[in-house]
Tab-separated table of C-alpha atoms in Angstrom:
chain	number	residue	atom	x	y	z
A	1	MET	CA	0.000	0.000	0.000
A	2	LYS	CA	1.230	3.473	-0.838
A	3	THR	CA	0.703	6.650	1.163
A	4	TYR	CA	1.910	10.227	1.316
A	5	ALA	CA	4.183	11.080	4.200
A	6	THR	CA	7.160	13.037	5.406
A	7	TYR	CA	10.156	10.807	5.924
A	8	PHE	CA	13.788	10.931	6.986
A	9	GLN	CA	16.615	9.680	4.803
A	10	ASN	CA	20.374	9.861	4.698
A	11	ASP	CA	20.921	12.873	2.455
A	12	ALA	CA	23.171	15.868	3.102
A	13	VAL	CA	20.798	18.218	1.265
A	14	ALA	CA	17.332	16.683	1.757
A	15	PRO	CA	17.309	14.641	4.991
A	16	LEU	CA	13.541	15.199	5.302
A	17	GLN	CA	11.144	14.970	2.367
A	18	TYR	CA	7.421	14.778	1.648
A	19	GLY	CA	6.074	12.467	-1.030
A	20	GLU	CA	4.494	9.127	-1.919
A	21	ILE	CA	6.131	6.066	-0.396
A	22	ASN	CA	5.489	2.372	0.000
A	23	LEU	CA	4.139	1.313	3.388
A	24	ILE	CA	5.413	-1.819	5.101
A	25	ASN	CA	3.633	-3.929	7.709
A	26	PRO	CA	6.058	-6.325	9.417
A	27	LEU	CA	4.970	-8.561	12.274
A	28	ARG	CA	5.841	-7.036	15.636
A	29	GLN	CA	5.393	-7.890	19.300
A	30	ARG	CA	4.368	-5.459	22.005
A	31	LEU	CA	6.306	-7.269	24.774
A	32	ARG	CA	8.610	-10.268	25.102
A	33	GLY	CA	6.628	-13.505	25.212
A	34	GLU	CA	3.623	-12.070	23.388
A	35	PRO	CA	2.652	-13.197	19.869
A	36	LEU	CA	3.859	-11.391	16.778
A	37	LYS	CA	1.034	-9.433	15.155
A	38	ALA	CA	0.558	-7.500	11.938
A	39	GLY	CA	-0.315	-3.854	12.291
A	40	ILE	CA	-3.796	-2.553	11.612
A	41	GLU	CA	-4.526	0.541	9.575
A	42	ALA	CA	-4.806	3.912	11.292
A	43	LEU	CA	-5.253	7.417	9.900
A	44	PRO	CA	-3.140	10.083	11.613
A	45	VAL	CA	-5.348	13.038	12.548
A	46	PHE	CA	-3.280	15.420	14.669
A	47	CYS	CA	0.520	15.372	14.912
A	48	GLY	CA	2.964	17.154	17.190
A	49	PHE	CA	6.591	18.043	16.509
A	50	CYS	CA	9.226	16.800	18.938
A	51	GLY	CA	12.852	17.815	19.365
A	52	THR	CA	13.777	14.210	18.624
A	53	ASP	CA	12.443	14.720	15.094
A	54	HIS	CA	14.766	17.682	14.646
A	55	GLU	CA	17.733	15.684	15.914
A	56	LEU	CA	16.931	12.786	13.560
A	57	MET	CA	16.791	15.200	10.637
A	58	ASN	CA	20.272	16.422	11.518
A	59	MET	CA	21.469	12.813	11.783
A	60	GLY	CA	20.167	12.260	8.253
A	61	ARG	CA	22.271	15.181	7.040
A	62	LYS	CA	25.329	13.401	8.442
A	63	GLY	CA	24.353	10.010	6.998
A	64	LEU	CA	23.873	8.456	10.443
A	65	LEU	CA	20.274	7.234	10.205
A	66	GLY	CA	20.927	3.721	8.869
A	67	PRO	CA	20.325	1.945	12.219
A	68	LYS	CA	17.054	3.856	12.658
A	69	PHE	CA	15.427	2.721	9.414
A	70	PRO	CA	12.899	-0.135	9.387
A	71	ALA	CA	14.554	-3.382	8.281
A	72	GLY	CA	15.181	-3.383	4.526
A	73	GLU	CA	14.216	0.275	4.087
A	74	THR	CA	16.219	3.421	3.437
A	75	ARG	CA	13.724	5.842	4.976
A	76	LEU	CA	11.752	6.379	8.186
A	77	ILE	CA	8.346	8.064	8.406
A	78	ASN	CA	8.768	10.509	11.247
A	79	GLY	CA	6.465	11.587	14.068
A	80	HIS	CA	5.457	9.915	17.324
A	81	GLU	CA	3.210	12.426	19.113
A	82	GLY	CA	-0.453	12.787	18.249
A	83	VAL	CA	-3.836	11.181	17.715
A	84	VAL	CA	-4.906	8.651	15.077
A	85	TRP	CA	-8.269	7.320	13.882
A	86	VAL	CA	-8.636	3.530	13.760
A	87	PRO	CA	-11.218	2.652	11.059
A	88	GLU	CA	-11.407	-1.014	12.020
A	89	GLU	CA	-12.440	-0.079	15.576
A	90	ASN	CA	-14.246	3.196	14.794
A	91	ARG	CA	-12.357	5.186	17.445
A	92	PHE	CA	-9.514	7.584	18.144
A	93	ALA	CA	-6.299	6.287	19.682
A	94	ILE	CA	-2.899	7.296	20.984
A	95	VAL	CA	-0.004	5.227	19.644
A	96	LEU	CA	2.116	3.605	22.352
A	97	ILE	CA	5.366	4.245	20.585
A	98	ARG	CA	7.753	1.615	21.972
A	99	GLY	CA	7.545	-2.179	21.918
A	100	GLY	CA	9.781	-5.094	21.056
A	101	ASP	CA	11.418	-8.281	22.231
A	102	SER	CA	11.728	-6.951	25.770
A	103	CYS	CA	9.997	-7.498	29.090
A	104	ASP	CA	9.810	-3.710	29.399
A	105	PRO	CA	10.953	-1.918	26.222
A	106	THR	CA	11.478	1.359	28.102
A	107	ARG	CA	13.968	-0.354	30.434
A	108	PHE	CA	15.451	-2.841	27.964
A	109	THR	CA	18.612	-4.745	28.860
A	110	GLU	CA	21.557	-5.751	26.713
A	111	GLU	CA	20.046	-8.983	25.359
A	112	GLU	CA	16.715	-7.354	24.508
A	113	SER	CA	15.626	-5.326	21.485
A	114	TYR	CA	13.000	-2.666	20.867
A	115	PHE	CA	11.360	-0.590	18.149
A	116	GLU	CA	9.935	2.895	18.401
A	117	TYR	CA	7.319	4.283	16.049
A	118	GLY	CA	8.652	7.329	14.232
A	119	CYS	CA	12.068	7.124	15.892
A	120	ASP	CA	13.742	3.747	15.630
A	121	GLY	CA	12.982	0.862	13.308
A	122	ALA	CA	9.270	1.557	12.793
A	123	ASP	CA	7.380	4.136	10.736
A	124	GLY	CA	5.654	6.986	12.566
A	125	ILE	CA	2.536	9.098	12.162
A	126	PHE	CA	3.349	11.926	9.723
A	127	CYS	CA	1.504	10.066	6.972
A	128	ASP	CA	-1.962	9.802	5.482
A	129	LYS	CA	-2.252	6.243	6.800
A	130	GLY	CA	-0.031	3.729	8.515
A	131	TYR	CA	0.097	0.347	10.217
A	132	PHE	CA	0.373	0.021	13.993
A	133	HIS	CA	0.360	-2.931	16.377
A	134	PRO	CA	-3.299	-3.379	17.453
A	135	ASP	CA	-2.399	-3.671	21.145
A	136	MET	CA	-0.410	-0.426	20.985
A	137	LEU	CA	-3.329	1.788	19.979
A	138	LEU	CA	-4.327	3.091	23.390
A	139	HIS	CA	-7.902	4.073	24.215
A	140	LEU	CA	-9.100	7.513	25.188
A	141	PRO	CA	-11.205	7.750	28.377
A	142	GLU	CA	-14.640	6.186	28.096
A	143	ARG	CA	-16.499	9.495	27.752
A	144	TYR	CA	-14.671	10.074	24.453
A	145	ALA	CA	-15.174	6.536	23.130
A	146	HIS	CA	-17.980	7.455	20.726
A	147	LEU	CA	-16.547	10.639	19.268
A	148	LYS	CA	-16.467	10.842	15.495
A	149	LYS	CA	-14.726	14.227	15.505
A	150	LEU	CA	-12.064	15.166	18.003
A	151	PRO	CA	-12.365	18.611	19.622
A	152	LEU	CA	-9.345	20.683	18.643
A	153	SER	CA	-8.704	21.657	22.270
A	154	LEU	CA	-8.608	17.979	23.261
A	155	ALA	CA	-6.319	17.111	20.348
A	156	LYS	CA	-3.900	19.812	21.520
A	157	ARG	CA	-3.829	18.331	25.030
A	158	LEU	CA	-3.385	14.770	23.819
A	159	VAL	CA	-0.426	15.693	21.621
A	160	PHE	CA	1.532	15.748	24.896
A	161	SER	CA	0.770	12.106	25.789
A	162	ASP	CA	4.328	10.981	25.053
A	163	PRO	CA	6.263	13.693	26.934
A	164	TYR	CA	3.786	13.785	29.815
A	165	ALA	CA	4.138	10.012	30.207
A	166	CYS	CA	7.882	10.631	30.536
A	167	ALA	CA	7.131	13.003	33.396
A	168	VAL	CA	4.924	10.427	35.134
A	169	PHE	CA	7.807	7.966	34.857
A	170	GLN	CA	10.289	10.564	36.103
A	171	HIS	CA	8.179	11.283	39.175
A	172	GLU	CA	7.884	7.568	39.909
A	173	ARG	CA	11.635	7.100	39.678
A	174	MET	CA	12.426	10.124	41.821
A	175	CYS	CA	10.096	8.705	44.482
A	176	ASP	CA	11.770	5.287	44.286
A	177	ILE	CA	15.284	6.693	44.413
A	178	GLY	CA	14.484	9.332	47.024
A	179	GLU	CA	13.014	6.696	49.322
A	180	ALA	CA	15.956	4.316	48.960
A	181	GLN	CA	18.459	7.175	49.185
A	182	ASN	CA	17.223	8.828	52.347
A	183	PHE	CA	15.017	6.609	54.518
A	184	ARG	CA	18.009	5.673	56.671
A	185	VAL	CA	18.737	9.370	57.200
A	186	VAL	CA	15.171	9.795	58.459
A	187	LEU	CA	15.554	6.722	60.682
A	188	ALA	CA	18.665	8.204	62.275
A	189	LYS	CA	17.061	11.611	62.832
A	190	GLU	CA	13.589	10.620	63.974
A	191	HIS	CA	14.026	7.103	65.423
A	192	CYS	CA	10.763	5.998	63.798
A	193	ASP	CA	9.937	2.626	62.255
A	194	GLU	CA	11.176	1.832	58.755
A	195	ALA	CA	7.793	2.118	57.033
A	196	ALA	CA	7.300	5.628	58.419
A	197	ALA	CA	10.868	6.572	57.502
A	198	ARG	CA	10.404	5.454	53.907
A	199	LYS	CA	7.197	7.460	53.576
A	200	LYS	CA	8.822	10.589	55.021
A	201	ALA	CA	11.874	10.148	52.790
A	202	VAL	CA	9.679	10.277	49.700
A	203	ALA	CA	7.951	13.446	50.876
A	204	GLN	CA	11.233	15.127	51.842
A	205	THR	CA	12.698	14.355	48.419
A	206	PHE	CA	10.530	17.172	47.044
A	207	ASP	CA	11.093	19.755	49.799
A	208	ARG	CA	13.045	22.086	47.486
A	209	VAL	CA	12.878	21.284	43.776
A	210	VAL	CA	14.733	23.286	41.139
A	211	ILE	CA	13.727	22.754	37.507
A	212	PHE	CA	16.267	24.397	35.210
A	213	GLY	CA	14.665	25.208	31.868
A	214	LEU	CA	11.199	26.074	30.578
A	215	GLY	CA	10.524	23.340	28.034
A	216	THR	CA	7.468	21.128	28.065
A	217	THR	CA	9.229	18.230	29.797
A	218	GLY	CA	10.157	20.478	32.713
A	219	LEU	CA	6.621	21.835	32.923
A	220	PHE	CA	5.201	18.329	33.034
A	221	ILE	CA	7.644	17.160	35.710
A	222	GLY	CA	6.709	20.198	37.785
A	223	ASP	CA	3.027	19.446	37.272
A	224	GLN	CA	3.513	15.844	38.381
A	225	ILE	CA	5.386	16.872	41.522
A	226	CYS	CA	2.768	19.455	42.471
A	227	ARG	CA	-0.113	17.048	41.851
A	228	ASN	CA	1.414	14.368	44.036
A	229	HIS	CA	3.155	16.466	46.697
A	230	PRO	CA	1.154	19.578	47.595
A	231	GLN	CA	3.749	20.504	50.207
A	232	ALA	CA	6.577	20.585	47.634
A	233	ARG	CA	8.324	23.829	46.791
A	234	VAL	CA	9.048	23.926	43.071
A	235	LEU	CA	11.150	26.674	41.507
A	236	PHE	CA	11.586	26.986	37.736
A	237	VAL	CA	14.725	28.800	36.570
A	238	ALA	CA	15.289	30.055	33.016
A	239	ARG	CA	16.418	33.088	31.045
A	240	SER	CA	12.909	34.119	29.952
A	241	ASP	CA	11.412	37.244	31.473
A	242	ALA	CA	9.029	36.730	34.354
A	243	ASP	CA	6.163	38.113	32.262
A	244	SER	CA	6.756	35.712	29.351
A	245	GLU	CA	3.956	33.351	28.394
A	246	LYS	CA	5.839	30.289	29.666
A	247	ALA	CA	6.773	31.904	32.970
A	248	ARG	CA	3.183	33.034	33.531
A	249	PHE	CA	1.996	29.485	32.827
A	250	VAL	CA	4.378	28.208	35.518
A	251	THR	CA	3.106	30.625	38.149
A	252	LYS	CA	-0.572	30.911	37.243
A	253	VAL	CA	-1.469	27.417	36.034
A	254	LEU	CA	1.062	25.178	37.790
A	255	SER	CA	1.235	27.381	40.925
A	256	CYS	CA	5.019	27.038	41.009
A	257	GLU	CA	7.639	29.739	41.555
A	258	TYR	CA	9.775	31.280	38.840
A	259	LEU	CA	13.204	32.909	38.786
A	260	SER	CA	14.530	34.650	35.686
A	261	CYS	CA	18.308	34.280	35.452
A	262	GLY	CA	18.617	36.437	32.332
A	263	GLY	CA	21.696	38.640	32.628
A	264	MET	CA	23.177	36.631	35.515
A	265	ASP	CA	26.358	34.602	35.370
A	266	GLU	CA	26.431	31.067	36.793
A	267	ALA	CA	27.622	32.049	40.267
A	268	GLU	CA	24.983	34.773	40.510
A	269	THR	CA	22.313	32.360	39.324
A	270	ALA	CA	23.319	29.776	41.919
A	271	ALA	CA	23.254	32.342	44.709
A	272	ALA	CA	19.850	33.615	43.591
A	273	ILE	CA	18.428	30.083	43.530
A	274	THR	CA	19.559	29.130	47.034
A	275	GLU	CA	18.365	32.464	48.406
A	276	HIS	CA	14.991	32.044	46.707
A	277	ILE	CA	14.305	28.524	48.002
A	278	GLY	CA	15.921	29.078	51.394
A	279	GLY	CA	18.658	26.479	51.072
A	280	ASN	CA	20.038	23.820	48.762
A	281	ALA	CA	17.922	21.838	46.350
A	282	THR	CA	16.768	18.358	47.348
A	283	VAL	CA	16.123	17.689	43.640
A	284	PHE	CA	17.664	19.482	40.667
A	285	VAL	CA	16.032	18.718	37.296
A	286	GLY	CA	18.043	19.746	34.229
A	287	THR	CA	15.783	20.350	31.213
A	288	SER	CA	17.440	23.317	29.468
A	289	GLY	CA	19.622	21.315	27.088
A	290	THR	CA	22.669	23.396	28.076
A	291	GLU	CA	25.921	22.703	29.898
A	292	THR	CA	24.968	25.368	32.433
A	293	GLU	CA	22.546	23.179	34.348
A	294	HIS	CA	25.054	20.670	35.725
A	295	ARG	CA	27.555	23.401	36.633
A	296	ILE	CA	24.879	25.246	38.605
A	297	ALA	CA	24.013	22.053	40.457
A	298	PHE	CA	27.500	20.658	41.149
A	299	LEU	CA	30.242	23.250	40.601
A	300	HIS	CA	28.260	26.047	42.229
A	301	GLY	CA	26.741	23.785	44.861
A	302	VAL	CA	23.011	24.303	44.391
A	303	LEU	CA	22.258	20.575	44.822
A	304	GLY	CA	22.367	19.669	48.497
A	305	CYS	CA	23.667	16.658	50.392
A	306	ASN	CA	21.820	13.397	49.638
A	307	GLY	CA	20.128	15.186	46.718
A	308	ILE	CA	19.035	13.874	43.336
A	309	TYR	CA	20.208	15.313	40.015
A	310	ASN	CA	17.622	14.405	37.379
A	311	SER	CA	19.227	14.814	33.961
A	312	PHE	CA	16.393	15.232	31.477
A	313	SER	CA	18.320	17.019	28.717
A	314	LEU	CA	19.592	15.355	25.565
A	315	GLY	CA	23.035	16.552	24.502
A	316	PRO	CA	24.857	18.160	27.442
A	317	ARG	CA	27.689	16.348	29.187
A	318	VAL	CA	27.271	16.070	32.955
A	319	THR	CA	30.495	16.360	34.957
A	320	PHE	CA	31.181	16.631	38.670
A	321	ASP	CA	34.062	16.695	41.137
A	322	THR	CA	34.112	13.215	42.641
A	323	MET	CA	35.310	14.368	46.073
A	324	PRO	CA	32.312	16.542	47.081
A	325	PHE	CA	29.965	14.391	45.001
A	326	GLY	CA	30.952	11.303	46.937
A	327	PHE	CA	30.916	12.868	50.376
A	328	LYS	CA	27.601	14.598	49.731
A	329	ASN	CA	26.074	11.210	48.770
A	330	GLN	CA	24.364	12.630	45.712
A	331	VAL	CA	22.652	10.587	42.992
A	332	ILE	CA	22.373	11.221	39.252
A	333	LEU	CA	19.200	9.947	37.577
A	334	ALA	CA	18.892	9.789	33.804
A	335	SER	CA	16.155	7.929	31.962
A	336	ILE	CA	13.818	9.359	29.331
A	337	ASN	CA	11.191	6.650	29.034
A	338	PHE	CA	7.771	5.444	30.090
A	339	THR	CA	5.607	2.319	30.131
A	340	GLN	CA	2.093	1.766	28.824
A	341	SER	CA	0.651	2.443	32.281
A	342	HIS	CA	2.473	5.783	32.409
A	343	MET	CA	1.033	6.775	29.045
A	344	GLU	CA	-2.469	5.724	30.070
A	345	THR	CA	-2.124	7.896	33.182
A	346	ALA	CA	-0.883	10.752	31.000
A	347	ILE	CA	-3.860	10.450	28.635
A	348	ARG	CA	-6.304	10.590	31.548
A	349	LEU	CA	-4.647	13.604	33.189
A	350	LEU	CA	-4.136	15.539	29.970
A	351	CYS	CA	-7.828	15.319	29.091
A	352	GLU	CA	-8.560	17.447	32.169
A	353	SER	CA	-5.558	19.769	31.837
A	354	ARG	CA	-5.031	23.246	30.412
A	355	PHE	CA	-1.927	22.361	28.415
A	356	ASP	CA	-3.762	22.988	25.128
A	357	ARG	CA	-2.930	26.689	25.542
A	358	LEU	CA	0.747	25.856	24.969
A	359	VAL	CA	0.151	24.498	21.439
A	360	GLN	CA	0.184	26.511	18.227
A	361	LEU	CA	-0.634	25.149	14.777
A	362	ILE	CA	1.323	25.182	11.552
A	363	ASP	CA	-0.632	24.878	8.326
A	364	LYS	CA	-0.196	21.429	6.788
A	365	GLU	CA	0.380	22.757	3.274
A	366	THR	CA	3.067	25.100	4.590
A	367	PHE	CA	4.762	22.200	6.327
A	368	ILE	CA	4.706	19.630	3.539
A	369	ARG	CA	5.725	22.188	0.889
A	370	ASP	CA	9.042	22.752	2.694
A	371	PRO	CA	9.382	20.482	5.745
A	372	ILE	CA	13.053	21.304	6.361
A	373	GLY	CA	12.362	25.031	6.173
A	374	ALA	CA	9.403	24.588	8.526
A	375	TYR	CA	11.620	22.874	11.105
A	376	GLU	CA	14.422	25.388	10.865
A	377	ASN	CA	12.535	28.646	10.371
A	378	LYS	CA	9.260	28.133	12.240
A	379	ILE	CA	9.093	25.126	14.561
A	380	TYR	CA	12.566	25.255	16.118
A	381	ALA	CA	13.594	28.819	15.300
A	382	LYS	CA	14.216	31.504	17.903
A	383	GLY	CA	10.894	32.705	19.251
A	384	ALA	CA	9.080	29.533	18.149
A	385	PRO	CA	6.036	28.355	20.132
A	386	LEU	CA	6.584	26.058	23.078
A	387	LYS	CA	4.809	23.339	21.086
A	388	THR	CA	3.873	23.195	17.408
A	389	ALA	CA	1.382	20.744	15.917
A	390	VAL	CA	-0.340	20.169	12.587
A	391	ILE	CA	-3.855	19.041	11.739
A	392	TRP	CA	-3.051	16.169	9.403
A	393	ASN	CA	-6.626	15.091	8.631
A	394	PRO	CA	-9.161	17.914	9.250
A	395	ALA	CA	-12.095	15.617	8.497
A	396	TYR	CA	-11.719	14.190	12.003
A	397	ILE	CA	-11.266	17.482	13.882
A	398	ASP	CA	-13.992	19.677	15.401
A	399	MET	CA	-12.438	23.098	14.936
A	400	GLU	CA	-14.981	24.850	17.181
A	401	ALA	CA	-14.523	22.702	20.310
């Protein structure tokens, strides 16, 4: 079957193209031990752009995409965030993007393998139609089960299902690590029983949280912490002015605090952070994608003793002086993943959220006419929206809702 799509290829000049291509439908398994199944047809309706897409495009320029292509192919349909329509089941769905010969594809081990729709070994959703594993087409909440047109506001919220699921996973892991890291400290201080110490250690993990950066992943991690730990103090730090749209969203919608570090050097930023939160951070989340974040945390000492450094940026190198790092008993966490249960939680929470206000649309014809130009001059250019999405199939979208 043929379809029209945007797709990545190894090409120094045209690493991303739009045109007619041949679809493939190999047998795949959702999890290790489950049967191999052919994909069923789905029609992408609403698609979001992710920074991973931009990075893959740049890899194609350098001729590095070979391992990412589906077996036997020399191209990869991009896109992994959005909503599809499943004709066979007469419903909308969110694609669970990762599966494979693994017990848990998001935490695969050396002898396991995985695929990832739109990213690694499997075609994504920037296409008129595609094939997806039937057990990886996740349901919307029951009240939306009979929709024939998806409200635009809901589509905008659901485009975040993938990154918000990452945040659910991040919160879970910070709880796990914070408990294991510090329950013995609580035991020593409070002489309580172990169960009580473990519970208090989780709560104290989020006493003073610094989130460095104002991207969507940081916003979602902050939202998860605030939802689950009302006593937590969460401070976002970034260069944007305090009256910027993103900063206002942090303070007004998420009810977190915000510190603009524009014009400050690293030492000044570190001092301003510790003064603002009244001490050292119990958790420092790096989401800015810059080298600055780890230097603020370690070199300038913002992360406190027994604290967690959650590295959520792709690209920067994290370095630290082993002497203070060791004696301060700090932990570095780095894992950008999620399971099906995390994504199902994300879908449920996003339906009731206000994250749709963060999404702006790009016209489909503008995008497919010059996809590379759209990435470089609109979607990821300076001053670009926090999140850009495209209505791929307007027949399934209610523009007034």
